[in-house]
PDB file of C-alpha atoms in Angstrom:
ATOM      1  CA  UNK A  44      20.647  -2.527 -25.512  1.00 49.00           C
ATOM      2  CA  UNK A  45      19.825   0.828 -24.204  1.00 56.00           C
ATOM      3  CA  UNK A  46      22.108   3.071 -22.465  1.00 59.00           C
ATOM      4  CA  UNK A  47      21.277   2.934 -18.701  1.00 61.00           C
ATOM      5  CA  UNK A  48      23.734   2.723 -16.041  1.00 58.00           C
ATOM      6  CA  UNK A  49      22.935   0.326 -12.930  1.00 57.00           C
ATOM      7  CA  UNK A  50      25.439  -0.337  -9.820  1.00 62.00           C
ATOM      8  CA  UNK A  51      27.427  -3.338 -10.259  1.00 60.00           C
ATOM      9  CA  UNK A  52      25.621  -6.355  -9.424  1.00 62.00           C
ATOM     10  CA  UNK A  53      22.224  -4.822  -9.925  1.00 71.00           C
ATOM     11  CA  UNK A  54      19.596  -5.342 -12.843  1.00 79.00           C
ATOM     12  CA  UNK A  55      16.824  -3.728 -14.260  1.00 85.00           C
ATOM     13  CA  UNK A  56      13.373  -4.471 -12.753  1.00 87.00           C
ATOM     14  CA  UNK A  57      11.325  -6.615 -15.034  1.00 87.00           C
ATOM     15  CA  UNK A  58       7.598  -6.913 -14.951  1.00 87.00           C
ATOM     16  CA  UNK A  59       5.211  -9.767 -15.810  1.00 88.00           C
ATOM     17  CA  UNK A  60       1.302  -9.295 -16.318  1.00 86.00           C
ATOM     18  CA  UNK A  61      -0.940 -11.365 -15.513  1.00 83.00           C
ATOM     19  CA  UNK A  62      -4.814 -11.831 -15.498  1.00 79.00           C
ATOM     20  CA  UNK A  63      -5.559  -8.415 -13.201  1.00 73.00           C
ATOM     21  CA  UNK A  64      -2.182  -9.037 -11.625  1.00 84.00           C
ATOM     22  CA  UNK A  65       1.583  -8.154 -12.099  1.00 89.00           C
ATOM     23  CA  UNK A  66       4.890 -10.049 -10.988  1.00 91.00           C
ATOM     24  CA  UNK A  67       7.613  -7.963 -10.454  1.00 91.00           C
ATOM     25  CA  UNK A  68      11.438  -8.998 -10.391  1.00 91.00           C
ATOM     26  CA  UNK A  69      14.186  -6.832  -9.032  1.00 89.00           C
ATOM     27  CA  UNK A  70      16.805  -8.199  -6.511  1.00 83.00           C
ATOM     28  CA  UNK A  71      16.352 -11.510  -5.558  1.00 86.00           C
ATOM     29  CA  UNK A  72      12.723 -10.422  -4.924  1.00 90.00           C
ATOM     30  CA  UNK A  73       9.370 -11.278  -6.163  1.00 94.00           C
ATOM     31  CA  UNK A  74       6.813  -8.830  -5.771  1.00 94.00           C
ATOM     32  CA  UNK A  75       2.731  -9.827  -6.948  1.00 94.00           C
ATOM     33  CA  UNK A  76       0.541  -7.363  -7.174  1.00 91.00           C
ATOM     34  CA  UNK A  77      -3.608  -8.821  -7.438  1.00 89.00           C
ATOM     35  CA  UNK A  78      -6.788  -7.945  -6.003  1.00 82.00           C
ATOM     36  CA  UNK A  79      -5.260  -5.723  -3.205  1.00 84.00           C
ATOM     37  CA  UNK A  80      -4.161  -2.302  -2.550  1.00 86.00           C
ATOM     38  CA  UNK A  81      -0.664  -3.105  -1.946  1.00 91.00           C
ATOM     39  CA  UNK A  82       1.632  -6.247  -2.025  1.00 93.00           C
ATOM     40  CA  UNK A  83      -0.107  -9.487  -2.313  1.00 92.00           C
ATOM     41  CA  UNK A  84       3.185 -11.595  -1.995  1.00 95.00           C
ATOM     42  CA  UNK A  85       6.469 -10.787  -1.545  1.00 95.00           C
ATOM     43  CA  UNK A  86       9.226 -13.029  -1.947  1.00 95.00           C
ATOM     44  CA  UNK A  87      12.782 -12.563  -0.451  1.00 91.00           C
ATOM     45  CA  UNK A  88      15.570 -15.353  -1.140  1.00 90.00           C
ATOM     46  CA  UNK A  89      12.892 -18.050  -2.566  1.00 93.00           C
ATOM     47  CA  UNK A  90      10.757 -17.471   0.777  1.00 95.00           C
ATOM     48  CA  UNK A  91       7.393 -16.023   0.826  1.00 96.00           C
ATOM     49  CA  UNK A  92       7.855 -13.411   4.076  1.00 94.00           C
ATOM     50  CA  UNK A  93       3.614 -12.346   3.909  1.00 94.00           C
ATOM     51  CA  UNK A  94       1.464 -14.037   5.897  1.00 94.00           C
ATOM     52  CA  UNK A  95      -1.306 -13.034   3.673  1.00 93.00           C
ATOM     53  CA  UNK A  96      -1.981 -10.090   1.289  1.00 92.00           C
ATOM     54  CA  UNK A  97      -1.012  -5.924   2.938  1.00 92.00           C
ATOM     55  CA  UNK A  98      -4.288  -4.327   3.374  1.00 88.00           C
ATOM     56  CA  UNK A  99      -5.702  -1.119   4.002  1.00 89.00           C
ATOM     57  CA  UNK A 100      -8.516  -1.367   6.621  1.00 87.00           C
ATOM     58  CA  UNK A 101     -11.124   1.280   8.699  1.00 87.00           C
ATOM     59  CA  UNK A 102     -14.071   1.169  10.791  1.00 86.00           C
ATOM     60  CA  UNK A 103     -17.208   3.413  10.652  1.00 80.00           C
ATOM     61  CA  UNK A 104     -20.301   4.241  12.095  1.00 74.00           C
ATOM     62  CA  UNK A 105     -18.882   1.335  14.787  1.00 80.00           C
ATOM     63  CA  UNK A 106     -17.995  -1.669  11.750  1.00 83.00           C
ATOM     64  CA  UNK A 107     -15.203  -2.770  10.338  1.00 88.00           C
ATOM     65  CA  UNK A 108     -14.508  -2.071   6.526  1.00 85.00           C
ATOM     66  CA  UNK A 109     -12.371  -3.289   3.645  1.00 84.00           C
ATOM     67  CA  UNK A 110     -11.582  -2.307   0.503  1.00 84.00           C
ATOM     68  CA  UNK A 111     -11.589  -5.085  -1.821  1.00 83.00           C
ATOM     69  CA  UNK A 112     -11.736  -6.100  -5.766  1.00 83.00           C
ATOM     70  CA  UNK A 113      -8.580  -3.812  -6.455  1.00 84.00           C
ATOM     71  CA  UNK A 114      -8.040  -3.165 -10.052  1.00 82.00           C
ATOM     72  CA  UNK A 115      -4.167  -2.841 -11.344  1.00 77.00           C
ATOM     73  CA  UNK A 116      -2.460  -1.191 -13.529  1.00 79.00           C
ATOM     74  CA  UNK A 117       0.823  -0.924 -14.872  1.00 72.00           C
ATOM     75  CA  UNK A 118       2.052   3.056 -15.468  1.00 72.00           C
ATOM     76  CA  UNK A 119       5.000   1.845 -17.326  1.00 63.00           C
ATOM     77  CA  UNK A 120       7.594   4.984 -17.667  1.00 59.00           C
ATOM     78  CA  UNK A 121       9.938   3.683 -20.418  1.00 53.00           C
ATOM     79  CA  UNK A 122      12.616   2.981 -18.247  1.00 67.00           C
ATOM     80  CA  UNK A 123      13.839  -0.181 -16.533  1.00 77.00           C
ATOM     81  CA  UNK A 124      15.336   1.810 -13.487  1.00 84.00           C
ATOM     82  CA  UNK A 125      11.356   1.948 -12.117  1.00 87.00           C
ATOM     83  CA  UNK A 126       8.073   0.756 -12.906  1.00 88.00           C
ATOM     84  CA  UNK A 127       4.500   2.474 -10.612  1.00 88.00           C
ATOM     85  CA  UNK A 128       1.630   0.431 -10.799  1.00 88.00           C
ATOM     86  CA  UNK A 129      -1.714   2.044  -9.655  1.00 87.00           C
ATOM     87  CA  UNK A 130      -4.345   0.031  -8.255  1.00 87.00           C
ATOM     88  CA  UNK A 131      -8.303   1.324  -7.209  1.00 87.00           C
ATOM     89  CA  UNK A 132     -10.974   0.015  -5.356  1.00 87.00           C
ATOM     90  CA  UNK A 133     -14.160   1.696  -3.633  1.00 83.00           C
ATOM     91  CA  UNK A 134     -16.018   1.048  -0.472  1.00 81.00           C
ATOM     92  CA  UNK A 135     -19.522   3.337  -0.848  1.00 75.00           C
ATOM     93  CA  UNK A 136     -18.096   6.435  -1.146  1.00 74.00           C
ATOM     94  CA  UNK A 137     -14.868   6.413  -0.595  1.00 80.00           C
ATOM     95  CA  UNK A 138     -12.683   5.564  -3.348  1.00 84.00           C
ATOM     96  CA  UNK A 139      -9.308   3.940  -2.633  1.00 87.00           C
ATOM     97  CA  UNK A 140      -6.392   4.567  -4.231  1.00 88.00           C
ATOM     98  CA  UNK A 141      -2.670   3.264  -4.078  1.00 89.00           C
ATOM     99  CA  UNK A 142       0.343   3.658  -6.336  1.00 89.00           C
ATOM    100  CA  UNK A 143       3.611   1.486  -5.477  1.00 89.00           C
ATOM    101  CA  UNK A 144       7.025   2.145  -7.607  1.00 90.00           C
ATOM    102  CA  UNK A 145       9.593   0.104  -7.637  1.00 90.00           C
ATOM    103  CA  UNK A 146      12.789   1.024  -8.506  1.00 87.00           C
ATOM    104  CA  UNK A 147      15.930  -1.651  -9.654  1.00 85.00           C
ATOM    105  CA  UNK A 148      17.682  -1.223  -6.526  1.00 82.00           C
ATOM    106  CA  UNK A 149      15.079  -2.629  -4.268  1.00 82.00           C
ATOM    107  CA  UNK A 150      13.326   0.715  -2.992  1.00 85.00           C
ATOM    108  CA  UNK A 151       9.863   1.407  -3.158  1.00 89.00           C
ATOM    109  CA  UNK A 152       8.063   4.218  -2.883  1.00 89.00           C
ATOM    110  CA  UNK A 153       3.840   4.140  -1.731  1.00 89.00           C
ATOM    111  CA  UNK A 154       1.122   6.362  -1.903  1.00 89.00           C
ATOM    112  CA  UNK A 155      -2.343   5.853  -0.351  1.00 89.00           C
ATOM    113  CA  UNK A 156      -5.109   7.846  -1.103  1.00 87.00           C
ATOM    114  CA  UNK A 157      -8.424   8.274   0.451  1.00 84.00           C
ATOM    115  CA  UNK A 158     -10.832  10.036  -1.818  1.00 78.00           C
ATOM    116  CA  UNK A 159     -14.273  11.121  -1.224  1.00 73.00           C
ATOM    117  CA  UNK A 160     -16.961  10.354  -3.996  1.00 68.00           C
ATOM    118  CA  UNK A 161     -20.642  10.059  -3.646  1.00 55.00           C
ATOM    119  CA  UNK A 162     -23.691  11.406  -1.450  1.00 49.00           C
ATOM    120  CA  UNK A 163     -22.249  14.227  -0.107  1.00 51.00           C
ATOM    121  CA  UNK A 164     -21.513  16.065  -3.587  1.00 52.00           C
ATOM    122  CA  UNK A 165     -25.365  16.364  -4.294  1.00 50.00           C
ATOM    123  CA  UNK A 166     -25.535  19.096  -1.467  1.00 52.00           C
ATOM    124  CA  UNK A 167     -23.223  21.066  -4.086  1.00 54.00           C
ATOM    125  CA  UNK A 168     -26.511  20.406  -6.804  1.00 57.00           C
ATOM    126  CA  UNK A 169     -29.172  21.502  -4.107  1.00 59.00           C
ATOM    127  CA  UNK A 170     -29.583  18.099  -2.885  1.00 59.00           C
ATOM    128  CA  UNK A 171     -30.546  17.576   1.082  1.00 63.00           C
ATOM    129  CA  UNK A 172     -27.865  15.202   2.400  1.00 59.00           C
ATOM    130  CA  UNK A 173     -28.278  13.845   5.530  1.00 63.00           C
ATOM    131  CA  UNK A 174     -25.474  12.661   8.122  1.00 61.00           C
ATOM    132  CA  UNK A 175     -26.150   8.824   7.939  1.00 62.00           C
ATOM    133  CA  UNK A 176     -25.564   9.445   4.346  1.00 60.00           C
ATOM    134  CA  UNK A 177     -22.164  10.397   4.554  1.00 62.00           C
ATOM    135  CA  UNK A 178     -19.200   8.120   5.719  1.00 65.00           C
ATOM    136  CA  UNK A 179     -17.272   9.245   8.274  1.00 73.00           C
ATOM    137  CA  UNK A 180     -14.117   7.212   9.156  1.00 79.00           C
ATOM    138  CA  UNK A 181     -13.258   6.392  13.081  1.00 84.00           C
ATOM    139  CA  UNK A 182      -9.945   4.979  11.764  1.00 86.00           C
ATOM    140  CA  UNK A 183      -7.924   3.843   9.265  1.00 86.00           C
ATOM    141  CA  UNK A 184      -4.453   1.408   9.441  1.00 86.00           C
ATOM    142  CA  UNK A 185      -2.258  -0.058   7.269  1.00 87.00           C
ATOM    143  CA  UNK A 186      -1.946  -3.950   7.937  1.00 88.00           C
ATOM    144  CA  UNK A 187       1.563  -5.407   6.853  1.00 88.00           C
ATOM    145  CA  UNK A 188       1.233  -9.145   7.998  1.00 91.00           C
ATOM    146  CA  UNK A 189       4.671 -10.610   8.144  1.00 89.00           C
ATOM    147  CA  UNK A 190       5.626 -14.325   8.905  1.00 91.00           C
ATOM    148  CA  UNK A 191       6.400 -14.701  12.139  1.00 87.00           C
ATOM    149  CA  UNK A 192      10.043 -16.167  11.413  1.00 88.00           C
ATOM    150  CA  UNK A 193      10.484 -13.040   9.455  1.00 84.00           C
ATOM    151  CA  UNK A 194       8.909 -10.306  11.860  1.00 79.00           C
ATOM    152  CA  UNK A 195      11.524 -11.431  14.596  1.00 75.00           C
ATOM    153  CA  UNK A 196      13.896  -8.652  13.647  1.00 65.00           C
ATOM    154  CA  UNK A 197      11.595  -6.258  12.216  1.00 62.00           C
ATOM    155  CA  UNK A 198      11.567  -2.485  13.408  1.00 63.00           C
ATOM    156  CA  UNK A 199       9.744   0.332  12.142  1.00 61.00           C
ATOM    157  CA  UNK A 200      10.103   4.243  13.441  1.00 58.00           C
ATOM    158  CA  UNK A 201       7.674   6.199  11.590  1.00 57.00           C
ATOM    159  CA  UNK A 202       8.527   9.604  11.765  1.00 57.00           C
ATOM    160  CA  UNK A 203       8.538  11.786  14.956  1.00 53.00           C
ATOM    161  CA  UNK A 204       6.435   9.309  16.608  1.00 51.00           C
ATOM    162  CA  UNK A 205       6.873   6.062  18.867  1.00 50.00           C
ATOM    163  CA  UNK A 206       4.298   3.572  19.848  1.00 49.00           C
ATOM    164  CA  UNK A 207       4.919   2.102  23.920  1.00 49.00           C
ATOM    165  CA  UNK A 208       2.116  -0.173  24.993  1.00 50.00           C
ATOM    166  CA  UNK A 209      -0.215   1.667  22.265  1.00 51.00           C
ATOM    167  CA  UNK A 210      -0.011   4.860  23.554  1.00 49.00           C
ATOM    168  CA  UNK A 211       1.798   7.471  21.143  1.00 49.00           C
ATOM    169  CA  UNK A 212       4.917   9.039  22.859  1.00 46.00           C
ATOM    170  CA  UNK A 213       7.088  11.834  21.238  1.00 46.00           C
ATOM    171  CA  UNK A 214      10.157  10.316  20.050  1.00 43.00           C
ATOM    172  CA  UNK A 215      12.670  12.955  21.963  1.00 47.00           C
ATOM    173  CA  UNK A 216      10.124  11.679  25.125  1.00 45.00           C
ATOM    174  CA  UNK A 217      11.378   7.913  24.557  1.00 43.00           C
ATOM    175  CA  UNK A 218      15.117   8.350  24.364  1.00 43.00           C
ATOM    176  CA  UNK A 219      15.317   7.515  20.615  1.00 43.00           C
ATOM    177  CA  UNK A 220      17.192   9.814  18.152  1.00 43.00           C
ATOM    178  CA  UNK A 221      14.980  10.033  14.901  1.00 43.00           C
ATOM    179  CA  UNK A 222      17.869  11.437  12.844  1.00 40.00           C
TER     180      UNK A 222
END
């Protein structure tokens, strides 16, 4: 047994792969990772709380696109106190990446990355590129589809902003202390 030091009550986070998938275990939760950018499944107390897998969405040039086909990996650190898995995906040009940790108290950190990769690095080699060649994004959203009789009681305050009727307001503006 290795000496690491967990808060009573608490275990290590264990991780089982799978075919282009992992199952993680850490607090009475049971995370899957496969073929998405983010969480697949997530279950809480025995109960699946997704509706269906997080995704990472857009639209350009007026359509709606998807990343999709995720790869996964497991960065394993040597430690059972956190585990990051990577997963990647591309759309055309733009490469999708996302990393999720999760440590063996239940936190867990994301990162989303939107990289570039394609048509417009020939101009850098002398290559004409033309605007219908390059992707240009008109948005981009993060899609977190709870079960309804979960998302009764679910908040989020993302930093500095509010959303009222979809309209962004300043937090300060709405009364609400962001502290």
């Amino acid at each position: 047994m290795d000496n690491k030091i967990f808060v009573p009550g608490l275990v290590p986070v264990t991780s089982i792969e799978k075919e282009n998938s992992y199952q993680i275990n850490v607090w009475n939760r049971t995370y899957t990772i496969a073929n998405a950018p983010l969480f697949s499944s997530v279950v809480s107390g025995g109960k699946e709380i997704l509706a269906s897998p997080i995704r990472v969405a857009g639209n350009a040039f007026g359509k709606q696109i998807e990343w999709e086909n995720f790869e996964n990996f497991e960065m394993t650190e040597g430690t059972t106190k956190a585990i990051t898995y990577v997963q990647a995906s591309k759309f055309r040009e733009l490469i999708l990446n996302t990393s999720l940790t999760v440590n063996y108290d239940g936190m867990i950190k994301c990162d989303i990355k939107l990289c570039p990769e394609g048509y417009h690095r020939g101009s850098v080699y002398g290559r004409n590129v033309t605007q219908e060649e390059v992707m240009t994004l008109d948005r981009l959203y993060l899609e977190i589809p709870l079960k309804k009789e979960f998302a009764k009681f679910y908040h989020i305050n993302p930093a500095g902003l509010t959303y009222i009727n979809d309209k962004p307001v300043d937090s300060q503006d709405a009364g609400l202390n962001t502290m």
